[in-house]
Amino acid sequence: MCGIVGYVGSRDAAPILVDGLRRLEYRGYDSAGVAVLGDDGLQIVRCEGKLSGLEGCLATKPLKGTTGIGHTRWATHGRPSEQNAHPHNYQGVAVVHNGIIENHLQLKQLLRAGGHSFSSETDTEIFAHLIASELADVTRSKGLEKNTTGNGLLAEAVRRALRKVRGTYALAVLREEDPSELVIAKNASPIVLGRAEGAWLVASDVPALLPYTRDIIFLEEEELATVRADHVELESFDGIPIERAPTRVDWSPVMAEKNGHKHFMHKEIHEQPRAIADTLRGRASVETGDVHLEDVGLDEQSARSISRIVVVACGTSWHAGLVGKTAIEQLARLPVEVDLASEFRYRQPVIDESTLVIPISQSGETADTLAALREARRLGAGSLAIVNVVGSAIAREADHVLYTHAGPEIGVASTKCFTTQLTALILIAIRLGRLRGTLDSGQARAHLENLSKVPGHVEEILGREEDLRSIAVSVSSSPNFLFLGRGSSFPIALEGALKLKEISYIHAEGYAAGEMKHGPIALIEDGLPVVIIATRHGTYEKALGNLEEVRARGGRVIAVATSEDNDIGSLADDVIWVPDGGSLVDPILAVVPLQLLSYHVADYNGTDVDQPRNLAKSVTVE
Ligand code: M6R
């Protein structure tokens, strides 16, 4: 989730690039950089930290030139630092990139064997090396001089380099010898072109372009464009030319920043298919049933030396831990304790060298989770953190880190980070199960196949948003809600209740459905909305029993059920259907409609969805 900009025209590129990056800072903000081509050749300035740092550097070292690319980074490979900031340059080929190169380890190894050395920890630098090498080859094979310009040379080199890369990318490339053009390419990460007076601009999102143009060309998958000041040439990765006229967009700058969504939370809910796919990318092989987490310390020896796991986390991340407990205990037969980080640090926990502590945190900065990690390490435990923000405090202090690749989450209510945390935990469970011999390869393959289908299933659920909106509107004036679930749906009930209360300020309780008779059943009265997660796995029959109990007392039942479940349709007042994804991934599918339900209740009631009262995105104090 980085921000990319590019410019080819007649004006000074640097201020336009920085202005565009400022409008894309919501896509990432741990470092930034620009590369400009002018009379002084290729000039690159990069800075760690927010864009203001880059602006400071540029004030002391202004760049002159009318062609350039820029980048604001959200780290995925390599911590935030000047060295890892984009653009990356190799032999006069400068590159900015948004996405993940899946086969980066193999490519780096191959390039190293061919004499290349790398100056950053990023996967992106590989593009610069590959493209520069291909450019040299293409030029040589056509019998051209090294500094020949035009001729589609850069586009051909990019096309050839991309054949070697597996992964996702929006890419902008320039070449020192030829200031007249940029090449951009897209595979799964967004990139757009904008036509302005005497110039073409490039950006990963529309808002960067709005001050200059509203005539936009959206690149589709596996398309590449050569961008010049007076025209662009669009083609497929196979080199087939494509004709596409610009579309006129009438978005306001605020709408554009949210990519047309009314709130960041809504945008982030809709980003989940991509975020989950990115978290799986390069880590799971459906064909072999293998999960590749060697790089986070989960090897055979460590898996066998762990006697128990302790998860520490807060809020939504704690709910993820509770789901993870079920998955790890089931697949790896290891006992898992899940502790609220704020409790763990004060209760003299029993920890030793054979304990693996897993802190889970979106921000990686939550004070209680960080303190719990420190305490566990002090007592001798090994640690593997699940974190979204690369280079954050928890990521730095844990022995190993498994990053969720959700991208920046701006809405205070966590959504895409929760589902990517669940994805990461399921990967850990499968990996541990395989290493400990409690899961055979056939079972692992089946689970990974189910996991690989989750992005598509989530897409399908998001397609039913209008039904959810109607349900939300019909219950939006209720002062109380109850959420019930059993097994791994219990934490989803907790999460559904948390989402609703934090953004709509409506009182909501999450309960283990089996606990209902022990107290909460007293709350049920005519019309009380009771959300029951009753998907077709585990304790389905029992959930149906609870549903009947709620109905008998006049509660209004909203059931989350597996598609084609005919029984439940006649029992519940409303049913939210989710695809049958298999028991392990059920919690991921069940939570998405609850996120949308909360979102639409809050939106209908007019509360501040993205910045609810009294809350902060990252809780860095105790
Ligand atoms: O950044 P973290 O995951 O450590 O944050 C933990 C909680 O503060 C966070 O999940 C909070 O509960 C969210 N507002 C939930 O939507």
mmCIF file of N, CA and C and ligand atoms in Angstrom, residues 265 312-319 359-370 386-389 394 409 411-415 417-418 421 495 498-499 502-503 612 615-620, ligand 1:
data_model
loop_
_atom_site.group_PDB
_atom_site.id
_atom_site.type_symbol
_atom_site.label_atom_id
_atom_site.label_comp_id
_atom_site.label_asym_id
_atom_site.label_seq_id
_atom_site.Cartn_x
_atom_site.Cartn_y
_atom_site.Cartn_z
ATOM 1 N N MET A 265 -13.175 3.366 6.795
ATOM 2 C CA MET A 265 -13.553 2.036 7.292
ATOM 3 C C MET A 265 -14.230 1.233 6.176
ATOM 4 N N VAL A 312 -0.541 -12.649 23.421
ATOM 5 C CA VAL A 312 -0.868 -11.429 24.174
ATOM 6 C C VAL A 312 -1.296 -10.355 23.174
ATOM 7 N N ALA A 313 -2.382 -9.671 23.475
ATOM 8 C CA ALA A 313 -2.911 -8.672 22.540
ATOM 9 C C ALA A 313 -4.010 -7.874 23.221
ATOM 10 N N CYS A 314 -4.488 -6.843 22.532
ATOM 11 C CA CYS A 314 -5.584 -6.019 23.063
ATOM 12 C C CYS A 314 -6.676 -5.879 22.000
ATOM 13 N N GLY A 315 -7.889 -5.650 22.456
ATOM 14 C CA GLY A 315 -9.006 -5.307 21.572
ATOM 15 C C GLY A 315 -9.225 -6.333 20.473
ATOM 16 N N THR A 316 -9.355 -5.846 19.263
ATOM 17 C CA THR A 316 -9.608 -6.713 18.112
ATOM 18 C C THR A 316 -8.491 -7.746 17.934
ATOM 19 N N SER A 317 -7.261 -7.336 18.193
ATOM 20 C CA SER A 317 -6.148 -8.272 18.026
ATOM 21 C C SER A 317 -6.259 -9.421 19.030
ATOM 22 N N TRP A 318 -6.812 -9.130 20.192
ATOM 23 C CA TRP A 318 -7.041 -10.187 21.198
ATOM 24 C C TRP A 318 -8.095 -11.167 20.667
ATOM 25 N N HIS A 319 -9.128 -10.635 20.036
ATOM 26 C CA HIS A 319 -10.136 -11.528 19.449
ATOM 27 C C HIS A 319 -9.486 -12.444 18.400
ATOM 28 N N PRO A 359 2.781 -11.977 20.340
ATOM 29 C CA PRO A 359 2.053 -10.717 20.479
ATOM 30 C C PRO A 359 1.385 -10.400 19.137
ATOM 31 N N ILE A 360 0.137 -9.963 19.195
ATOM 32 C CA ILE A 360 -0.565 -9.602 17.955
ATOM 33 C C ILE A 360 -0.927 -8.129 18.048
ATOM 34 N N SER A 361 -0.580 -7.379 17.004
ATOM 35 C CA SER A 361 -0.870 -5.942 17.045
ATOM 36 C C SER A 361 -0.869 -5.366 15.641
ATOM 37 N N GLN A 362 -1.922 -4.646 15.310
ATOM 38 C CA GLN A 362 -1.942 -3.940 14.025
ATOM 39 C C GLN A 362 -0.835 -2.908 13.997
ATOM 40 N N SER A 363 -0.858 -2.017 14.991
ATOM 41 C CA SER A 363 0.068 -0.879 14.987
ATOM 42 C C SER A 363 1.488 -1.277 15.346
ATOM 43 N N GLY A 364 1.612 -2.335 16.147
ATOM 44 C CA GLY A 364 2.936 -2.708 16.650
ATOM 45 C C GLY A 364 3.426 -1.746 17.715
ATOM 46 N N GLU A 365 2.561 -0.852 18.171
ATOM 47 C CA GLU A 365 2.976 0.166 19.142
ATOM 48 C C GLU A 365 2.125 0.138 20.406
ATOM 49 N N THR A 366 1.142 -0.750 20.509
ATOM 50 C CA THR A 366 0.249 -0.750 21.666
ATOM 51 C C THR A 366 1.049 -0.984 22.946
ATOM 52 N N ALA A 367 0.927 -0.029 23.893
ATOM 53 C CA ALA A 367 1.811 -0.033 25.066
ATOM 54 C C ALA A 367 1.697 -1.335 25.854
ATOM 55 N N ASP A 368 0.476 -1.805 26.085
ATOM 56 C CA ASP A 368 0.311 -3.005 26.906
ATOM 57 C C ASP A 368 0.892 -4.236 26.207
ATOM 58 N N THR A 369 0.684 -4.330 24.906
ATOM 59 C CA THR A 369 1.186 -5.502 24.171
ATOM 60 C C THR A 369 2.717 -5.484 24.146
ATOM 61 N N LEU A 370 3.275 -4.301 23.980
ATOM 62 C CA LEU A 370 4.732 -4.171 23.988
ATOM 63 C C LEU A 370 5.285 -4.555 25.365
ATOM 64 N N ILE A 386 2.874 -10.977 15.392
ATOM 65 C CA ILE A 386 2.058 -10.782 14.183
ATOM 66 C C ILE A 386 1.706 -9.300 14.163
ATOM 67 N N VAL A 387 2.254 -8.599 13.192
ATOM 68 C CA VAL A 387 2.187 -7.135 13.203
ATOM 69 C C VAL A 387 1.877 -6.638 11.795
ATOM 70 N N ASN A 388 1.213 -5.489 11.710
ATOM 71 C CA ASN A 388 0.958 -4.913 10.385
ATOM 72 C C ASN A 388 1.979 -3.846 10.010
ATOM 73 N N VAL A 389 2.371 -3.029 10.984
ATOM 74 C CA VAL A 389 3.261 -1.904 10.654
ATOM 75 C C VAL A 389 4.725 -2.354 10.745
ATOM 76 N N ILE A 394 6.982 -3.315 18.409
ATOM 77 C CA ILE A 394 6.825 -4.753 18.683
ATOM 78 C C ILE A 394 7.582 -5.561 17.625
ATOM 79 N N GLU A 409 -4.068 1.002 7.870
ATOM 80 C CA GLU A 409 -5.472 0.999 8.280
ATOM 81 C C GLU A 409 -5.706 2.330 8.976
ATOM 82 N N GLY A 411 -9.092 3.926 9.423
ATOM 83 C CA GLY A 411 -10.283 3.906 10.272
ATOM 84 C C GLY A 411 -9.897 3.355 11.642
ATOM 85 N N VAL A 412 -10.411 3.979 12.708
ATOM 86 C CA VAL A 412 -10.045 3.519 14.055
ATOM 87 C C VAL A 412 -10.500 2.072 14.281
ATOM 88 N N ALA A 413 -11.662 1.725 13.745
ATOM 89 C CA ALA A 413 -12.156 0.356 13.918
ATOM 90 C C ALA A 413 -11.371 -0.578 13.009
ATOM 91 N N SER A 414 -10.767 -1.572 13.610
ATOM 92 C CA SER A 414 -9.926 -2.474 12.829
ATOM 93 C C SER A 414 -10.793 -3.464 12.044
ATOM 94 N N THR A 415 -10.537 -3.599 10.766
ATOM 95 C CA THR A 415 -11.316 -4.531 9.933
ATOM 96 C C THR A 415 -10.380 -5.428 9.129
ATOM 97 N N CYS A 417 -7.267 -5.506 9.152
ATOM 98 C CA CYS A 417 -6.148 -6.046 9.941
ATOM 99 C C CYS A 417 -6.595 -7.270 10.721
ATOM 100 N N PHE A 418 -7.851 -7.281 11.155
ATOM 101 C CA PHE A 418 -8.354 -8.458 11.867
ATOM 102 C C PHE A 418 -8.350 -9.679 10.945
ATOM 103 N N GLN A 421 -4.929 -10.862 10.318
ATOM 104 C CA GLN A 421 -4.359 -11.537 11.513
ATOM 105 C C GLN A 421 -4.862 -12.976 11.579
ATOM 106 N N GLU A 495 -16.119 -9.747 18.610
ATOM 107 C CA GLU A 495 -15.641 -8.749 17.652
ATOM 108 C C GLU A 495 -16.822 -7.976 17.050
ATOM 109 N N LEU A 498 -17.883 -5.511 19.624
ATOM 110 C CA LEU A 498 -16.906 -4.413 19.756
ATOM 111 C C LEU A 498 -17.039 -3.426 18.595
ATOM 112 N N LYS A 499 -17.159 -3.973 17.369
ATOM 113 C CA LYS A 499 -17.283 -3.084 16.200
ATOM 114 C C LYS A 499 -18.474 -2.170 16.364
ATOM 115 N N GLU A 502 -18.011 0.471 19.281
ATOM 116 C CA GLU A 502 -17.010 1.536 19.140
ATOM 117 C C GLU A 502 -17.378 2.564 18.081
ATOM 118 N N ILE A 503 -18.117 2.176 17.043
ATOM 119 C CA ILE A 503 -18.403 3.211 16.026
ATOM 120 C C ILE A 503 -19.824 3.767 16.097
ATOM 121 N N PRO A 612 -14.216 7.637 15.908
ATOM 122 C CA PRO A 612 -15.232 7.670 16.950
ATOM 123 C C PRO A 612 -14.719 8.355 18.218
ATOM 124 N N LEU A 615 -11.651 7.603 21.199
ATOM 125 C CA LEU A 615 -10.736 6.520 20.770
ATOM 126 C C LEU A 615 -9.552 7.059 19.972
ATOM 127 N N ALA A 616 -8.479 6.280 19.961
ATOM 128 C CA ALA A 616 -7.329 6.615 19.116
ATOM 129 C C ALA A 616 -6.948 5.358 18.349
ATOM 130 N N LYS A 617 -6.347 5.537 17.190
ATOM 131 C CA LYS A 617 -5.978 4.371 16.379
ATOM 132 C C LYS A 617 -4.933 3.525 17.077
ATOM 133 N N SER A 618 -4.014 4.205 17.712
ATOM 134 C CA SER A 618 -2.949 3.424 18.333
ATOM 135 C C SER A 618 -2.824 3.850 19.797
ATOM 136 N N VAL A 619 -2.937 2.867 20.694
ATOM 137 C CA VAL A 619 -2.989 3.197 22.128
ATOM 138 C C VAL A 619 -1.581 3.014 22.710
ATOM 139 N N THR A 620 -0.824 4.094 22.698
ATOM 140 C CA THR A 620 0.585 3.988 23.088
ATOM 141 C C THR A 620 0.816 4.347 24.555
HETATM 142 O O1 M6R B 1 -2.697 -1.838 17.111
HETATM 143 P P1 M6R B 1 -3.257 -2.968 17.943
HETATM 144 O O2 M6R B 1 -3.770 -4.092 17.135
HETATM 145 O O3 M6R B 1 -2.308 -3.416 19.003
HETATM 146 O O4 M6R B 1 -4.500 -2.313 18.683
HETATM 147 C C1 M6R B 1 -5.231 -3.032 19.627
HETATM 148 C C2 M6R B 1 -6.537 -2.353 19.921
HETATM 149 O O5 M6R B 1 -6.328 -1.079 20.419
HETATM 150 C C3 M6R B 1 -7.430 -2.271 18.685
HETATM 151 O O6 M6R B 1 -7.658 -3.525 18.131
HETATM 152 C C4 M6R B 1 -8.784 -1.624 19.031
HETATM 153 O O7 M6R B 1 -9.508 -2.486 19.851
HETATM 154 C C5 M6R B 1 -9.557 -1.278 17.762
HETATM 155 N N1 M6R B 1 -10.158 0.000 17.909
HETATM 156 C C6 M6R B 1 -10.630 -2.244 17.434
HETATM 157 O O8 M6R B 1 -11.361 -1.887 16.325
#
